[in-house]
Tab-separated table of C-alpha atoms in Angstrom:
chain	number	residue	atom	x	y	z
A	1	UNK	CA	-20.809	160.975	123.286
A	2	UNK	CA	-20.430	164.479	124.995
A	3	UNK	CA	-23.612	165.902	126.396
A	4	UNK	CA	-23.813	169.312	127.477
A	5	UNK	CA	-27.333	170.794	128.360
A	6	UNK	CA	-29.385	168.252	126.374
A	7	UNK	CA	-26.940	169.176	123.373
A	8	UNK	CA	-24.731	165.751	122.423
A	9	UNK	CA	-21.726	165.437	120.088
A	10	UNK	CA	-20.965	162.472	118.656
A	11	UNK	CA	-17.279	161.747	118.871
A	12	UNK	CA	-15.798	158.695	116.503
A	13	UNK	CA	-13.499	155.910	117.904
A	14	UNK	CA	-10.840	154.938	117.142
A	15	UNK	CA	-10.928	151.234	117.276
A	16	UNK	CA	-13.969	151.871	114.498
A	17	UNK	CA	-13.206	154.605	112.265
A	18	UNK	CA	-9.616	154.930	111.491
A	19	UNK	CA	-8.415	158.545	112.497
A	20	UNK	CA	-7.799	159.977	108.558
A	21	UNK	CA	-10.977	159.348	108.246
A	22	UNK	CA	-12.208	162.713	109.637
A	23	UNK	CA	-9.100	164.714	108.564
A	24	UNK	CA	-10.778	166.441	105.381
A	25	UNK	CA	-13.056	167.663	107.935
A	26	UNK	CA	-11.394	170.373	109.563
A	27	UNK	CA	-10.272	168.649	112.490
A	28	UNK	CA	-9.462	164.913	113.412
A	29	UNK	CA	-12.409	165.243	116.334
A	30	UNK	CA	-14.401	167.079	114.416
A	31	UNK	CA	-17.903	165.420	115.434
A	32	UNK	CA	-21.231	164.686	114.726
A	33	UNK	CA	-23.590	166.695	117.035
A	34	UNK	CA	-26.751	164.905	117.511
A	35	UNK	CA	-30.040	166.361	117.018
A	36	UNK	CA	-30.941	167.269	120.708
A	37	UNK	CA	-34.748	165.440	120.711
A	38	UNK	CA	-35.759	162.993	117.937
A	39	UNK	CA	-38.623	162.357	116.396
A	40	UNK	CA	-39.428	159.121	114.251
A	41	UNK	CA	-37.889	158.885	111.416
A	42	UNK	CA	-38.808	160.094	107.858
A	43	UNK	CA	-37.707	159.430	104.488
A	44	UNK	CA	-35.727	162.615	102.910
A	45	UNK	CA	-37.195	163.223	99.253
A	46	UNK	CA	-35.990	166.796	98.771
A	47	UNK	CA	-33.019	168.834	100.403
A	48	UNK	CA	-34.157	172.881	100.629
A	49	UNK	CA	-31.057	175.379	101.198
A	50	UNK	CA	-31.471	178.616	102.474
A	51	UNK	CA	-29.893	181.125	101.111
A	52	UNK	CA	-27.725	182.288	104.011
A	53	UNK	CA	-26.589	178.293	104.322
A	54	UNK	CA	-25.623	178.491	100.965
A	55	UNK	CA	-23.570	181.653	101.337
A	56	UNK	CA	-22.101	180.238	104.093
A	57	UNK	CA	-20.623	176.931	102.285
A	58	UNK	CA	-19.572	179.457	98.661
A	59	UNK	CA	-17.780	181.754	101.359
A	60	UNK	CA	-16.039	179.256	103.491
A	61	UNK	CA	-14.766	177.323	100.220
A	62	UNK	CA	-13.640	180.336	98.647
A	63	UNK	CA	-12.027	181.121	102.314
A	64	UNK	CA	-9.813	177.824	102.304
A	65	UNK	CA	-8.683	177.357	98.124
A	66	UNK	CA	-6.199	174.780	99.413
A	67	UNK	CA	-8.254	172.759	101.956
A	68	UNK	CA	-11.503	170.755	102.101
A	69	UNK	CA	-13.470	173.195	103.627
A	70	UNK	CA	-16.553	171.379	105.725
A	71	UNK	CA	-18.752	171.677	108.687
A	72	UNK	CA	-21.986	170.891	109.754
A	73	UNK	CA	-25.599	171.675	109.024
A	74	UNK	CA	-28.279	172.493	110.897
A	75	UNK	CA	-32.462	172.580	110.288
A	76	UNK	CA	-35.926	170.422	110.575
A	77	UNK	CA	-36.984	167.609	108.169
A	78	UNK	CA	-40.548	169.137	107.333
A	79	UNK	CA	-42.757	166.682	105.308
A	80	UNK	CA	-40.228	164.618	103.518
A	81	UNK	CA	-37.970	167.993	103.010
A	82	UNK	CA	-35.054	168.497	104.705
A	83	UNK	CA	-34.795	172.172	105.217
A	84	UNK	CA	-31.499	173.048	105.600
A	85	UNK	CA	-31.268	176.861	107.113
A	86	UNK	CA	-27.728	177.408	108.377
A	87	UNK	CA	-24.610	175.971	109.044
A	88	UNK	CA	-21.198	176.892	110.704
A	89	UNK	CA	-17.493	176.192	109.930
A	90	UNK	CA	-15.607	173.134	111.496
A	91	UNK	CA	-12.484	174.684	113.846
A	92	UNK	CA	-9.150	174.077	112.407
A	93	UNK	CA	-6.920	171.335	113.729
A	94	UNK	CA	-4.981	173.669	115.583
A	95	UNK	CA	-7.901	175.123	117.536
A	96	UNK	CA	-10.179	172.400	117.560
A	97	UNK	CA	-9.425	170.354	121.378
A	98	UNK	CA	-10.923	166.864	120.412
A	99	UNK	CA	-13.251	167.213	122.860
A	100	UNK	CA	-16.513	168.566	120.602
A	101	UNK	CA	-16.405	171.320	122.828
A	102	UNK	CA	-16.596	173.741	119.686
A	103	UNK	CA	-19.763	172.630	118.279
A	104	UNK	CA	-21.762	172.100	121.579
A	105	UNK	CA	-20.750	175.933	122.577
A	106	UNK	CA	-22.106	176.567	119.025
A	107	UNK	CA	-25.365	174.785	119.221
A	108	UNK	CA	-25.331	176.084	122.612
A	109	UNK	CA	-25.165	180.277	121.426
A	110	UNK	CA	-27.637	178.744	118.427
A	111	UNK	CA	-30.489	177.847	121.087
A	112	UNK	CA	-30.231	180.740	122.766
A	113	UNK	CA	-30.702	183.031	120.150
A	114	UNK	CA	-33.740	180.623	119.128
A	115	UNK	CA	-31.996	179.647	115.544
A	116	UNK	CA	-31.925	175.755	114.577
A	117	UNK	CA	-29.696	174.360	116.273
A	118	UNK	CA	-30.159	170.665	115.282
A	119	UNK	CA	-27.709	169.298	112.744
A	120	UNK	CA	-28.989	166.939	109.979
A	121	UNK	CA	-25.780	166.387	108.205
A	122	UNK	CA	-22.761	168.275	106.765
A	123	UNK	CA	-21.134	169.841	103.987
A	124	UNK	CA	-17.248	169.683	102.479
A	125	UNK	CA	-16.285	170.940	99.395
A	126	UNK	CA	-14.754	169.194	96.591
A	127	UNK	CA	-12.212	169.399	93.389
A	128	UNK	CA	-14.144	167.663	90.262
A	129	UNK	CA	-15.096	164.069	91.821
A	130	UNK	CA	-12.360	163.296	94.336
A	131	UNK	CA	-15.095	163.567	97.044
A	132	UNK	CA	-15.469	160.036	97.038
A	133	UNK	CA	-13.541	158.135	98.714
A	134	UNK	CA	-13.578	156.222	101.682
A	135	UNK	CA	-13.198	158.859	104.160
A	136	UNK	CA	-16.460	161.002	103.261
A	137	UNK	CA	-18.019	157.303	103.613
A	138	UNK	CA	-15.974	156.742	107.052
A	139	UNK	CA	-17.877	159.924	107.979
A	140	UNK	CA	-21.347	159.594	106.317
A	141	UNK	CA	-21.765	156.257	107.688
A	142	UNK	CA	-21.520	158.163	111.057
A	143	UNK	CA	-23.338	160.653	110.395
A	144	UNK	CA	-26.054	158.461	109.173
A	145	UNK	CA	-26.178	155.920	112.038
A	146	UNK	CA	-27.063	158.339	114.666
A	147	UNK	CA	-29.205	160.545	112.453
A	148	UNK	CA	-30.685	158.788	109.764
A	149	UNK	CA	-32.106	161.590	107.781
A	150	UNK	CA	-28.846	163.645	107.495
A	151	UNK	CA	-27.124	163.882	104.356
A	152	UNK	CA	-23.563	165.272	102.907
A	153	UNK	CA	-23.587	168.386	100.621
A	154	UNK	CA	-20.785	168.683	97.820
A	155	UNK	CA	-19.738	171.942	96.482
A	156	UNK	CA	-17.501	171.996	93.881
A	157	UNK	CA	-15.560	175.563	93.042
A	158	UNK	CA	-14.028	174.681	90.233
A	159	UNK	CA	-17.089	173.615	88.166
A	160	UNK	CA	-19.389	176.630	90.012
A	161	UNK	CA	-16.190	178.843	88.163
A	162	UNK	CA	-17.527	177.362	84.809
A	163	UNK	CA	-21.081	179.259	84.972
A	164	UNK	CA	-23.132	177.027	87.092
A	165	UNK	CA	-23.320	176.586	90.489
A	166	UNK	CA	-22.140	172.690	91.374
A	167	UNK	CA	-23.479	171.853	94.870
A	168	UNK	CA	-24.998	168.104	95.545
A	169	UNK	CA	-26.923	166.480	98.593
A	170	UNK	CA	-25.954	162.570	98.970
A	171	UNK	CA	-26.620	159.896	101.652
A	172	UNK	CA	-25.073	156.265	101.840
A	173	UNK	CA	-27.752	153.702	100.041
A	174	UNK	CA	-29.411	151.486	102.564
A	175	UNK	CA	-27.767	148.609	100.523
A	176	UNK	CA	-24.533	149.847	101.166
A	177	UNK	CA	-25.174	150.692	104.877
A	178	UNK	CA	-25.901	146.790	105.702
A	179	UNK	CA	-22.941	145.875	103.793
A	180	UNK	CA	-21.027	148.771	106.145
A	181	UNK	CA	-22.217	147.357	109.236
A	182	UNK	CA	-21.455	143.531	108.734
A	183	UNK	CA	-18.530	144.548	107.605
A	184	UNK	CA	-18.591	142.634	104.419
A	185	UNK	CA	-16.232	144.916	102.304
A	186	UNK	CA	-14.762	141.682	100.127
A	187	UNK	CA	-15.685	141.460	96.177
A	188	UNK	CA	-18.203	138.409	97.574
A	189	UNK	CA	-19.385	141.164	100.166
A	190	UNK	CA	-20.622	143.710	97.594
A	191	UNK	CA	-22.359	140.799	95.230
A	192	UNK	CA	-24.407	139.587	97.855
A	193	UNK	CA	-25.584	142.829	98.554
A	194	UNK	CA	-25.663	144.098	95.310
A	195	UNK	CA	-23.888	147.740	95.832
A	196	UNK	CA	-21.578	148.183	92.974
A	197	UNK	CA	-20.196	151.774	92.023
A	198	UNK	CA	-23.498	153.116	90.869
A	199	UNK	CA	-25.508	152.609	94.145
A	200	UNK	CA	-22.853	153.397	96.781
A	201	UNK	CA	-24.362	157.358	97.408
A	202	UNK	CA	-28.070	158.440	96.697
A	203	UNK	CA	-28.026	161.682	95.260
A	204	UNK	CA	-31.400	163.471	96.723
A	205	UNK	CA	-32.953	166.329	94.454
A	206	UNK	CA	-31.594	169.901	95.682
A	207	UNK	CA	-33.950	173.254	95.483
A	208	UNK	CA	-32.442	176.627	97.132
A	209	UNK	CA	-35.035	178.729	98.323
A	210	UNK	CA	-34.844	182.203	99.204
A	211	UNK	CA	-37.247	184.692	100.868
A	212	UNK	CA	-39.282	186.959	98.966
A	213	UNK	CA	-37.262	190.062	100.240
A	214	UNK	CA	-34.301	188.299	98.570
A	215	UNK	CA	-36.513	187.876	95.076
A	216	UNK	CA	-37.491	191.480	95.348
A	217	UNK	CA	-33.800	193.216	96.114
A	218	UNK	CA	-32.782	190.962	93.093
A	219	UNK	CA	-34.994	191.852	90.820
A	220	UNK	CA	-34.343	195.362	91.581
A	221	UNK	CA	-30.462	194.694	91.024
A	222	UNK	CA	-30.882	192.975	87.529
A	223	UNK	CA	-31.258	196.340	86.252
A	224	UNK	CA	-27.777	197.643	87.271
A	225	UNK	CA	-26.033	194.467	86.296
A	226	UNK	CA	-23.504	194.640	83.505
A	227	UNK	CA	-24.586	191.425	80.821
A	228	UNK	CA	-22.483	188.374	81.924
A	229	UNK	CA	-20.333	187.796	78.417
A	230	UNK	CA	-18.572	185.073	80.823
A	231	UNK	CA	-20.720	182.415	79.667
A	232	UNK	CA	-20.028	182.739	75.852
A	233	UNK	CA	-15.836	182.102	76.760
A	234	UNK	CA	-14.724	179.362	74.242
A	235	UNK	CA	-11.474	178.947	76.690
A	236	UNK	CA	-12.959	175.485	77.892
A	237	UNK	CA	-9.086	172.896	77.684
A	238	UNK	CA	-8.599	173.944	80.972
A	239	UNK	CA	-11.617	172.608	82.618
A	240	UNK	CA	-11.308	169.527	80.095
A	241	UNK	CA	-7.929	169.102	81.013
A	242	UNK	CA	-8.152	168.865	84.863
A	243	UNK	CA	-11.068	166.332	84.422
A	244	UNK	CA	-8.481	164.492	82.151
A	245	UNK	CA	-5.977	164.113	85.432
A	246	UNK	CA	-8.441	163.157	87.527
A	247	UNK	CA	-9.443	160.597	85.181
A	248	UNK	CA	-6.009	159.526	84.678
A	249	UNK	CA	-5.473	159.176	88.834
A	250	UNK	CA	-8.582	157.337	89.118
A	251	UNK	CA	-7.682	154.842	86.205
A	252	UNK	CA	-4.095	154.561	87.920
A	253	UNK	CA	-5.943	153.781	90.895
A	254	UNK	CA	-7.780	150.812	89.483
A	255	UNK	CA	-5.355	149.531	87.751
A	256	UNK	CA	-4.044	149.248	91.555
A	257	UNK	CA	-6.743	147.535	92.924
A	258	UNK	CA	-7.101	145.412	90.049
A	259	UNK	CA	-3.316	143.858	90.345
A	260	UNK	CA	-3.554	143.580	94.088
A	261	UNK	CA	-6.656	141.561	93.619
A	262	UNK	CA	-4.652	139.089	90.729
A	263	UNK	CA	-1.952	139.090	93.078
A	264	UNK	CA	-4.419	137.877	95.568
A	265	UNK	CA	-5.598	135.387	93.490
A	266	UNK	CA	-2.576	134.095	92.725
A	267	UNK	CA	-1.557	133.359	96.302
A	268	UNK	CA	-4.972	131.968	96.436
A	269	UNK	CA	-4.626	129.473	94.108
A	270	UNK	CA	-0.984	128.633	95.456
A	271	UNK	CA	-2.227	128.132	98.905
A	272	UNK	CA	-4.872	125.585	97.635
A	273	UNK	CA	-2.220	123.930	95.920
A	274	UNK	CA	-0.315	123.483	98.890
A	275	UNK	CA	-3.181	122.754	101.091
A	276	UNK	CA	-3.968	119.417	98.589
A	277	UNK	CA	-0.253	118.521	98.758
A	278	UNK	CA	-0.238	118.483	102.271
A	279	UNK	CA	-3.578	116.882	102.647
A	280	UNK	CA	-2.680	113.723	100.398
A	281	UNK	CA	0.709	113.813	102.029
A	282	UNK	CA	-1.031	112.983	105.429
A	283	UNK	CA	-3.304	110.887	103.640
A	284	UNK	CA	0.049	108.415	102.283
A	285	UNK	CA	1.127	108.434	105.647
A	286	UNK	CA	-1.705	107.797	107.375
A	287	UNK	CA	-2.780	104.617	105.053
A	288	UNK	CA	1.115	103.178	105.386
A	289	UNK	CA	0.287	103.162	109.154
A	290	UNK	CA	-3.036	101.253	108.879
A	291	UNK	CA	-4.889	103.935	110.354
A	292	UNK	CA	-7.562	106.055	109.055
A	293	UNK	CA	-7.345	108.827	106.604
A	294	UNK	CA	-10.608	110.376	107.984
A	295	UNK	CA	-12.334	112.842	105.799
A	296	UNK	CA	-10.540	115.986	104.432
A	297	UNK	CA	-13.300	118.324	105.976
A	298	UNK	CA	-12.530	117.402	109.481
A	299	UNK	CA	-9.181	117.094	108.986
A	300	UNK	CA	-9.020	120.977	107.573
A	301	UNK	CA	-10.620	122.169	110.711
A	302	UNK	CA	-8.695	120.326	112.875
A	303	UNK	CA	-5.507	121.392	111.234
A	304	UNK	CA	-7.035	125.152	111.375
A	305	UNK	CA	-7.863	124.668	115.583
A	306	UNK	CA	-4.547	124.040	115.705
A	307	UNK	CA	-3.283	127.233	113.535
A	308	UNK	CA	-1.714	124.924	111.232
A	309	UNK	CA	0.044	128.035	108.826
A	310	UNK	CA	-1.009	126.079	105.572
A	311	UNK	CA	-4.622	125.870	106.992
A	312	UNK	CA	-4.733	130.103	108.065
A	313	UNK	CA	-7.292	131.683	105.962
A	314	UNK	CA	-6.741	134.559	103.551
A	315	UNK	CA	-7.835	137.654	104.163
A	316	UNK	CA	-9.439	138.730	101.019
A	317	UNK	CA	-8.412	142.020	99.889
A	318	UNK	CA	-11.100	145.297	100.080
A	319	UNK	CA	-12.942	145.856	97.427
A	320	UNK	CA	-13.984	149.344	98.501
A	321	UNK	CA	-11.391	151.581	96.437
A	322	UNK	CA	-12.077	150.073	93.526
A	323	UNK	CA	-15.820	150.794	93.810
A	324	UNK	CA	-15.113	154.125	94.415
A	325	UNK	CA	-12.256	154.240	91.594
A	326	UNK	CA	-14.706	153.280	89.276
A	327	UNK	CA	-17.030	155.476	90.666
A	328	UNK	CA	-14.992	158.702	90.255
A	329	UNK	CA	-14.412	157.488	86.622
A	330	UNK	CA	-17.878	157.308	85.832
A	331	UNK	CA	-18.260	161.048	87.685
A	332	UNK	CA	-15.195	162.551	85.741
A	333	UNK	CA	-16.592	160.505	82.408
A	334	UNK	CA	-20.182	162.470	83.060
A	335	UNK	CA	-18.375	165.886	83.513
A	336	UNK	CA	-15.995	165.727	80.335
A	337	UNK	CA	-18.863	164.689	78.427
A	338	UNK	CA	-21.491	167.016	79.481
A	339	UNK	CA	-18.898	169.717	79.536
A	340	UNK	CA	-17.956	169.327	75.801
A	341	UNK	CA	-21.578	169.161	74.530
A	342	UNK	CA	-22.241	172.664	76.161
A	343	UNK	CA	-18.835	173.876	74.845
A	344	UNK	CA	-19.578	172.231	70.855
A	345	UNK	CA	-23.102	174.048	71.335
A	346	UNK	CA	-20.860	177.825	71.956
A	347	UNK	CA	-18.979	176.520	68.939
A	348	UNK	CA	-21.366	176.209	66.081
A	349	UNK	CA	-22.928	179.149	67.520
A	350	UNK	CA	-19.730	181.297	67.235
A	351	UNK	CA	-19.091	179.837	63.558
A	352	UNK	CA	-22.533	181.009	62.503
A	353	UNK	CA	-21.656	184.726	63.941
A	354	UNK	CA	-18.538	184.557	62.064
A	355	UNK	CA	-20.083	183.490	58.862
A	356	UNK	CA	-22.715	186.513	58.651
């Protein structure tokens, strides 16, 4: 930690979190600033965006087309709500010192100028569902350990460019955060605490509020609006078609995991084999000699206190990526299909135009 002032950034290790693991962020030190005095803890319901947050994160992503853009956010959990009023950019890596010096001069100006200034999570924006993978988790899971209330929002631009705006509040599962913290990331690992793909992220219902000035100034603008014809464009294979390569990359992607585990299994069952061969081996020889065979139980850990290389174990490979694999599958599934039942709805209605 860095404390400045009763302001504290968070910095990660690296003998804990492996250093790509905060590169979509900005910066490779881009940290965690802690909220500055804690209360107890409370259990997040509902995520409320302001406005100007919101502005923030649509003008930042549309600021950085080829990047992840991302920083943090900053408000009060009221009542169950997190209220999420304003935010700031993360530095870019040629700026940004490693030190956290950016954000704690940040929070610092913040305080001063009596705006929130404690953080409660962060934001990074997105292309269809590659947001999950196991760097956001790297992060989240840090994010999440020192404040337990503070949550990740995803905005996606290319499905807000489709007519709706695409922005999602997650936090890790409490499931999944026990299995993060032993460790246990093995296929065993995620049975016995029951996280599959499905219950990796929470997804927390999102409202955007705005102030009744803002209702007012837009109701007074509807008027000089031109009508939006945007949403009735039947050009939809190009949205399709992106969620079809994504797809197609996650399935690839599986398909990787799932060899490396029957290649694992393989040498598993090959290691056994030799293990047995060995053990009756020294069995033969042991009985030729008169002496005792003792039991193969003891004689496996005694073989493995002396790093016998038949008697290593395995390490088992991580079953992580191919949660999230099949996780993005499922996400890119849910898009296509929801996508084309909107777009099949714009097509019987432009047949029955054309027909009268």
């Amino acid at each position: 930690k860095v404390q400045v002032d009763g302001l504290a950034a968070v910095l990660p290790r690296g003998d804990s979190i492996p250093a790509m693991s905060w590169a979509t962020h900005g910066s490779a030190a881009a940290a965690a600033p802690e909220i500055a005095v804690r209360g107890p803890r409370q259990r997040v319901d509902k995520v409320q965006v302001d406005g100007l947050a919101l502005m923030k994160i649509l003008k930042h992503a549309r600021e950085t087309p080829l990047h992840a853009a991302s920083g943090p956010l900053l408000g009060l959990v009221v009542d169950n709500v997190l209220e999420i009023t304003n935010c700031f950019p993360y530095p870019a890596q040629d700026v940004d010192d490693g030190t956290g010096k950016f954000q704690i001069d940040m929070l610092r100006c913040l305080r001063e100028v009596n705006v929130d200034h404690q953080q409660v999570g962060w934001y990074q924006s997105t292309f269809l569902g590659a947001y999950m993978d196991v760097d956001l988790i790297q992060s989240q899971f840090a994010f999440q350990s020192e404040t337990a209330e503070s949550v990740v929002l995803v905005y996606d631009p290319e499905r807000t460019s489709q007519g709706s705006l695409s922005l999602k509040a997650f936090r890790l599962s409490d499931k999944y955060m026990d299995l993060h913290r032993e460790g246990a990331f093995s296929k065993p690992g995620f049975a016995k605490h029951e996280v599959s793909h499905e219950n990796v992220f929470e997804e927390i219902p999102l409202v955007v509020r705005s102030s009744n000035l803002t209702k007012v100034l837009l109701t007074e603008l509807e008027a000089e609006v031109e009508e939006d014809a945007d949403k009735l464009d039947l050009a939809s294979s190009s949205y399709i078609e992106k969620n079809m390569k994504q797809l197609m990359l996650s399935l690839d992607e599986l398909t990787q995991e799932t060899m490396q585990l029957a290649n694992y299994q393989r040498v598993l069952v090959r290691h056994r084999e030799q293990q047995a061969q060995h053990l009756a081996k020294r069995r033969a020889e042991k009985q030729a000699a008169g002496e005792n065979p003792g039991n193969d139980r003891d004689v496996i850990q005694e073989l493995r206190a002396q790093n016998h290389p038949l008697f290593k174990p395995l390490a088992e490979p991580h079953a992580v990526e191919a949660v999230l694999a099949n996780a993005r599958l499922a996400h890119c599934s849910t898009q296509i299909a929801q996508f084309s039942t909107a777009n099949l709805g714009k097509l019987f209605l432009s047949q029955a135009v054309q027909d009268q």
